Amino acid sequence: MTASAWTDDCVGRLKTLWLEGRSAAEIARDLDHGLTRSAVLGKVHRLGLSAGRAPASRFAHAVKRPIARPPRPATGAPPTPDAHPAPAASEGTATILTVRRFECRWPYGDPRDRGFALCGRRVALGAFCAAHAAIAYRPVRQEAESLMALAGLG
């Protein structure tokens, strides 16, 4: 019988990385004990951590990529959706049949209407251009206490 790769230190590191929003593949590489992504996902499931993570965390890795962003206001206030003015409804340049992989999929109008269009500008984050990504993706704020409670440490 072989010794388990899941030492107490390894499990603690797994919990920390998982709650930071890291992917299972990233965690497997970080732990470097010959663990696979599937092994990490299995352990996360057995520990009950999968229910404690927000579904939006799958975009956490996308935030790490450099994205062209306008300068932040000098006041230190977070940018508002108005910081990226969205194009007018008449500016939709793509349809559901013509939109390409790296074109914004922000909808304009009702999909049942003849004039329905998609934004069509270059994608900056996820499926949207910078203006629409600022509206669609909002950061989740979590305090240390709530994270500790989720990890079962508080």
PDB file of C-alpha atoms in Angstrom:
ATOM      1  CA  MET A   1       0.000   0.000   0.000  1.00  0.00           C
ATOM      2  CA  THR A   2       1.381   3.425  -0.894  1.00  0.00           C
ATOM      3  CA  ALA A   3       1.215   6.584   1.173  1.00  0.00           C
ATOM      4  CA  SER A   4      -1.425   9.130   0.250  1.00  0.00           C
ATOM      5  CA  ALA A   5      -0.353  12.297  -1.527  1.00  0.00           C
ATOM      6  CA  TRP A   6      -2.994  14.168   0.505  1.00  0.00           C
ATOM      7  CA  THR A   7      -0.992  15.252   3.543  1.00  0.00           C
ATOM      8  CA  ASP A   8      -2.449  17.777   5.986  1.00  0.00           C
ATOM      9  CA  ASP A   9      -0.276  20.508   4.438  1.00  0.00           C
ATOM     10  CA  CYS A  10      -1.382  19.526   0.946  1.00  0.00           C
ATOM     11  CA  VAL A  11      -5.075  19.592   1.933  1.00  0.00           C
ATOM     12  CA  GLY A  12      -4.626  22.984   3.623  1.00  0.00           C
ATOM     13  CA  ARG A  13      -2.975  24.394   0.510  1.00  0.00           C
ATOM     14  CA  LEU A  14      -5.769  22.919  -1.645  1.00  0.00           C
ATOM     15  CA  LYS A  15      -8.432  24.673   0.479  1.00  0.00           C
ATOM     16  CA  THR A  16      -6.588  27.991   0.295  1.00  0.00           C
ATOM     17  CA  LEU A  17      -6.062  27.856  -3.477  1.00  0.00           C
ATOM     18  CA  TRP A  18      -9.617  26.648  -4.153  1.00  0.00           C
ATOM     19  CA  LEU A  19     -11.166  29.492  -2.157  1.00  0.00           C
ATOM     20  CA  GLU A  20      -8.888  31.977  -3.971  1.00  0.00           C
ATOM     21  CA  GLY A  21     -10.680  30.896  -7.144  1.00  0.00           C
ATOM     22  CA  ARG A  22      -7.885  28.855  -8.729  1.00  0.00           C
ATOM     23  CA  SER A  23      -8.805  26.153 -11.208  1.00  0.00           C
ATOM     24  CA  ALA A  24      -8.295  22.474 -10.429  1.00  0.00           C
ATOM     25  CA  ALA A  25      -5.558  22.258 -13.086  1.00  0.00           C
ATOM     26  CA  GLU A  26      -3.700  25.207 -11.526  1.00  0.00           C
ATOM     27  CA  ILE A  27      -3.965  23.637  -8.088  1.00  0.00           C
ATOM     28  CA  ALA A  28      -2.665  20.281  -9.352  1.00  0.00           C
ATOM     29  CA  ARG A  29       0.364  22.025 -10.884  1.00  0.00           C
ATOM     30  CA  ASP A  30       0.938  24.057  -7.717  1.00  0.00           C
ATOM     31  CA  LEU A  31       0.770  21.066  -5.370  1.00  0.00           C
ATOM     32  CA  ASP A  32       3.217  19.140  -7.595  1.00  0.00           C
ATOM     33  CA  HIS A  33       2.764  15.725  -5.959  1.00  0.00           C
ATOM     34  CA  GLY A  34       1.900  13.973  -9.203  1.00  0.00           C
ATOM     35  CA  LEU A  35      -1.731  14.887  -8.638  1.00  0.00           C
ATOM     36  CA  THR A  36      -4.065  15.302 -11.574  1.00  0.00           C
ATOM     37  CA  ARG A  37      -6.863  17.795 -12.124  1.00  0.00           C
ATOM     38  CA  SER A  38      -9.335  14.948 -11.550  1.00  0.00           C
ATOM     39  CA  ALA A  39      -7.703  14.049  -8.225  1.00  0.00           C
ATOM     40  CA  VAL A  40      -8.010  17.668  -7.103  1.00  0.00           C
ATOM     41  CA  LEU A  41     -11.670  17.814  -8.148  1.00  0.00           C
ATOM     42  CA  GLY A  42     -12.372  14.552  -6.317  1.00  0.00           C
ATOM     43  CA  LYS A  43     -10.761  15.835  -3.121  1.00  0.00           C
ATOM     44  CA  VAL A  44     -12.640  19.150  -3.402  1.00  0.00           C
ATOM     45  CA  HIS A  45     -15.881  17.188  -3.700  1.00  0.00           C
ATOM     46  CA  ARG A  46     -15.063  14.904  -0.752  1.00  0.00           C
ATOM     47  CA  LEU A  47     -14.157  17.917   1.402  1.00  0.00           C
ATOM     48  CA  GLY A  48     -17.424  19.623   0.479  1.00  0.00           C
ATOM     49  CA  LEU A  49     -15.651  22.683  -0.909  1.00  0.00           C
ATOM     50  CA  SER A  50     -17.457  22.672  -4.241  1.00  0.00           C
ATOM     51  CA  ALA A  51     -20.609  24.122  -2.679  1.00  0.00           C
ATOM     52  CA  GLY A  52     -18.672  26.936  -1.002  1.00  0.00           C
ATOM     53  CA  ARG A  53     -17.344  28.608  -4.113  1.00  0.00           C
ATOM     54  CA  ALA A  54     -19.202  31.181  -6.166  1.00  0.00           C
ATOM     55  CA  PRO A  55     -20.024  30.045  -9.727  1.00  0.00           C
ATOM     56  CA  ALA A  56     -18.448  33.203 -11.154  1.00  0.00           C
ATOM     57  CA  SER A  57     -15.050  31.999  -9.995  1.00  0.00           C
ATOM     58  CA  ARG A  58     -14.482  30.349 -13.358  1.00  0.00           C
ATOM     59  CA  PHE A  59     -13.656  33.829 -14.664  1.00  0.00           C
ATOM     60  CA  ALA A  60     -10.994  34.408 -12.027  1.00  0.00           C
ATOM     61  CA  HIS A  61      -8.234  33.237 -14.332  1.00  0.00           C
ATOM     62  CA  ALA A  62      -9.405  35.631 -17.041  1.00  0.00           C
ATOM     63  CA  VAL A  63      -8.894  38.617 -14.755  1.00  0.00           C
ATOM     64  CA  LYS A  64      -5.185  37.760 -14.429  1.00  0.00           C
ATOM     65  CA  ARG A  65      -4.621  38.292 -18.155  1.00  0.00           C
ATOM     66  CA  PRO A  66      -3.543  41.793 -19.143  1.00  0.00           C
ATOM     67  CA  ILE A  67      -6.526  43.672 -20.515  1.00  0.00           C
ATOM     68  CA  ALA A  68      -6.459  47.110 -22.064  1.00  0.00           C
ATOM     69  CA  ARG A  69      -8.413  49.247 -19.620  1.00  0.00           C
ATOM     70  CA  PRO A  70      -9.003  52.960 -19.407  1.00  0.00           C
ATOM     71  CA  PRO A  71      -7.200  54.757 -16.579  1.00  0.00           C
ATOM     72  CA  ARG A  72      -8.979  54.700 -13.224  1.00  0.00           C
ATOM     73  CA  PRO A  73     -10.332  57.933 -11.804  1.00  0.00           C
ATOM     74  CA  ALA A  74      -7.892  59.720  -9.506  1.00  0.00           C
ATOM     75  CA  THR A  75     -10.444  59.717  -6.693  1.00  0.00           C
ATOM     76  CA  GLY A  76      -9.894  56.011  -6.048  1.00  0.00           C
ATOM     77  CA  ALA A  77     -13.556  55.228  -6.632  1.00  0.00           C
ATOM     78  CA  PRO A  78     -14.251  52.009  -8.550  1.00  0.00           C
ATOM     79  CA  PRO A  79     -15.126  52.539 -12.198  1.00  0.00           C
ATOM     80  CA  THR A  80     -18.819  52.604 -12.937  1.00  0.00           C
ATOM     81  CA  PRO A  81     -20.451  51.053 -15.986  1.00  0.00           C
ATOM     82  CA  ASP A  82     -20.547  54.587 -17.425  1.00  0.00           C
ATOM     83  CA  ALA A  83     -16.720  54.508 -17.507  1.00  0.00           C
ATOM     84  CA  HIS A  84     -17.138  52.307 -20.592  1.00  0.00           C
ATOM     85  CA  PRO A  85     -19.964  53.839 -22.581  1.00  0.00           C
ATOM     86  CA  ALA A  86     -21.939  51.131 -24.300  1.00  0.00           C
ATOM     87  CA  PRO A  87     -22.701  51.614 -27.970  1.00  0.00           C
ATOM     88  CA  ALA A  88     -26.194  52.651 -28.964  1.00  0.00           C
ATOM     89  CA  ALA A  89     -28.675  49.952 -29.940  1.00  0.00           C
ATOM     90  CA  SER A  90     -28.281  50.880 -33.582  1.00  0.00           C
ATOM     91  CA  GLU A  91     -24.564  50.004 -33.382  1.00  0.00           C
ATOM     92  CA  GLY A  92     -25.078  46.221 -33.226  1.00  0.00           C
ATOM     93  CA  THR A  93     -23.065  44.943 -36.171  1.00  0.00           C
ATOM     94  CA  ALA A  94     -23.427  41.163 -35.826  1.00  0.00           C
ATOM     95  CA  THR A  95     -26.260  38.674 -35.888  1.00  0.00           C
ATOM     96  CA  ILE A  96     -26.510  35.291 -34.229  1.00  0.00           C
ATOM     97  CA  LEU A  97     -25.409  33.765 -37.542  1.00  0.00           C
ATOM     98  CA  THR A  98     -22.533  36.141 -38.308  1.00  0.00           C
ATOM     99  CA  VAL A  99     -20.935  36.687 -34.880  1.00  0.00           C
ATOM    100  CA  ARG A 100     -17.385  35.319 -34.740  1.00  0.00           C
ATOM    101  CA  ARG A 101     -15.442  33.755 -31.877  1.00  0.00           C
ATOM    102  CA  PHE A 102     -13.777  36.970 -30.655  1.00  0.00           C
ATOM    103  CA  GLU A 103     -16.721  39.321 -31.181  1.00  0.00           C
ATOM    104  CA  CYS A 104     -18.918  40.721 -28.411  1.00  0.00           C
ATOM    105  CA  ARG A 105     -22.196  38.908 -27.898  1.00  0.00           C
ATOM    106  CA  TRP A 106     -24.056  41.675 -26.028  1.00  0.00           C
ATOM    107  CA  PRO A 107     -27.648  41.561 -27.322  1.00  0.00           C
ATOM    108  CA  TYR A 108     -29.582  44.539 -28.643  1.00  0.00           C
ATOM    109  CA  GLY A 109     -33.369  44.193 -28.701  1.00  0.00           C
ATOM    110  CA  ASP A 110     -35.606  41.172 -28.518  1.00  0.00           C
ATOM    111  CA  PRO A 111     -34.277  38.023 -30.231  1.00  0.00           C
ATOM    112  CA  ARG A 112     -37.718  37.496 -31.789  1.00  0.00           C
ATOM    113  CA  ASP A 113     -37.619  40.886 -33.522  1.00  0.00           C
ATOM    114  CA  ARG A 114     -36.295  41.342 -37.031  1.00  0.00           C
ATOM    115  CA  GLY A 115     -33.866  44.076 -35.928  1.00  0.00           C
ATOM    116  CA  PHE A 116     -32.183  41.940 -33.243  1.00  0.00           C
ATOM    117  CA  ALA A 117     -28.386  42.320 -33.283  1.00  0.00           C
ATOM    118  CA  LEU A 118     -25.288  41.597 -31.249  1.00  0.00           C
ATOM    119  CA  CYS A 119     -22.614  44.186 -30.473  1.00  0.00           C
ATOM    120  CA  GLY A 120     -19.906  42.621 -32.629  1.00  0.00           C
ATOM    121  CA  ARG A 121     -16.979  44.657 -31.248  1.00  0.00           C
ATOM    122  CA  ARG A 122     -13.692  42.947 -30.295  1.00  0.00           C
ATOM    123  CA  VAL A 123     -13.910  40.782 -27.137  1.00  0.00           C
ATOM    124  CA  ALA A 124     -11.966  42.044 -24.101  1.00  0.00           C
ATOM    125  CA  LEU A 125     -13.166  39.646 -21.376  1.00  0.00           C
ATOM    126  CA  GLY A 126     -15.281  36.515 -21.595  1.00  0.00           C
ATOM    127  CA  ALA A 127     -17.829  36.979 -24.358  1.00  0.00           C
ATOM    128  CA  PHE A 128     -18.003  40.786 -24.250  1.00  0.00           C
ATOM    129  CA  CYS A 129     -16.172  43.930 -25.332  1.00  0.00           C
ATOM    130  CA  ALA A 130     -14.678  46.165 -22.630  1.00  0.00           C
ATOM    131  CA  ALA A 131     -17.831  48.296 -22.324  1.00  0.00           C
ATOM    132  CA  HIS A 132     -20.172  45.354 -21.899  1.00  0.00           C
ATOM    133  CA  ALA A 133     -17.759  43.311 -19.745  1.00  0.00           C
ATOM    134  CA  ALA A 134     -17.738  46.196 -17.248  1.00  0.00           C
ATOM    135  CA  ILE A 135     -21.500  45.763 -16.945  1.00  0.00           C
ATOM    136  CA  ALA A 136     -21.664  41.951 -17.085  1.00  0.00           C
ATOM    137  CA  TYR A 137     -18.796  40.930 -14.798  1.00  0.00           C
ATOM    138  CA  ARG A 138     -18.777  42.418 -11.310  1.00  0.00           C
ATOM    139  CA  PRO A 139     -16.157  41.362  -8.737  1.00  0.00           C
ATOM    140  CA  VAL A 140     -17.405  39.422  -5.722  1.00  0.00           C
ATOM    141  CA  ARG A 141     -16.280  40.945  -2.440  1.00  0.00           C
ATOM    142  CA  GLN A 142     -15.516  38.471   0.323  1.00  0.00           C
ATOM    143  CA  GLU A 143     -14.254  39.173   3.813  1.00  0.00           C
ATOM    144  CA  ALA A 144     -11.733  36.930   5.559  1.00  0.00           C
ATOM    145  CA  GLU A 145     -14.353  35.759   8.069  1.00  0.00           C
ATOM    146  CA  SER A 146     -16.712  34.447   5.397  1.00  0.00           C
ATOM    147  CA  LEU A 147     -13.852  32.691   3.606  1.00  0.00           C
ATOM    148  CA  MET A 148     -12.729  31.046   6.851  1.00  0.00           C
ATOM    149  CA  ALA A 149     -16.299  29.899   7.527  1.00  0.00           C
ATOM    150  CA  LEU A 150     -16.535  28.408   4.036  1.00  0.00           C
ATOM    151  CA  ALA A 151     -13.307  26.514   4.616  1.00  0.00           C
ATOM    152  CA  GLY A 152     -14.651  25.209   7.917  1.00  0.00           C
ATOM    153  CA  LEU A 153     -11.916  27.004   9.839  1.00  0.00           C
ATOM    154  CA  GLY A 154     -14.039  29.603  11.606  1.00  0.00           C
TER     155      GLY A 154
END
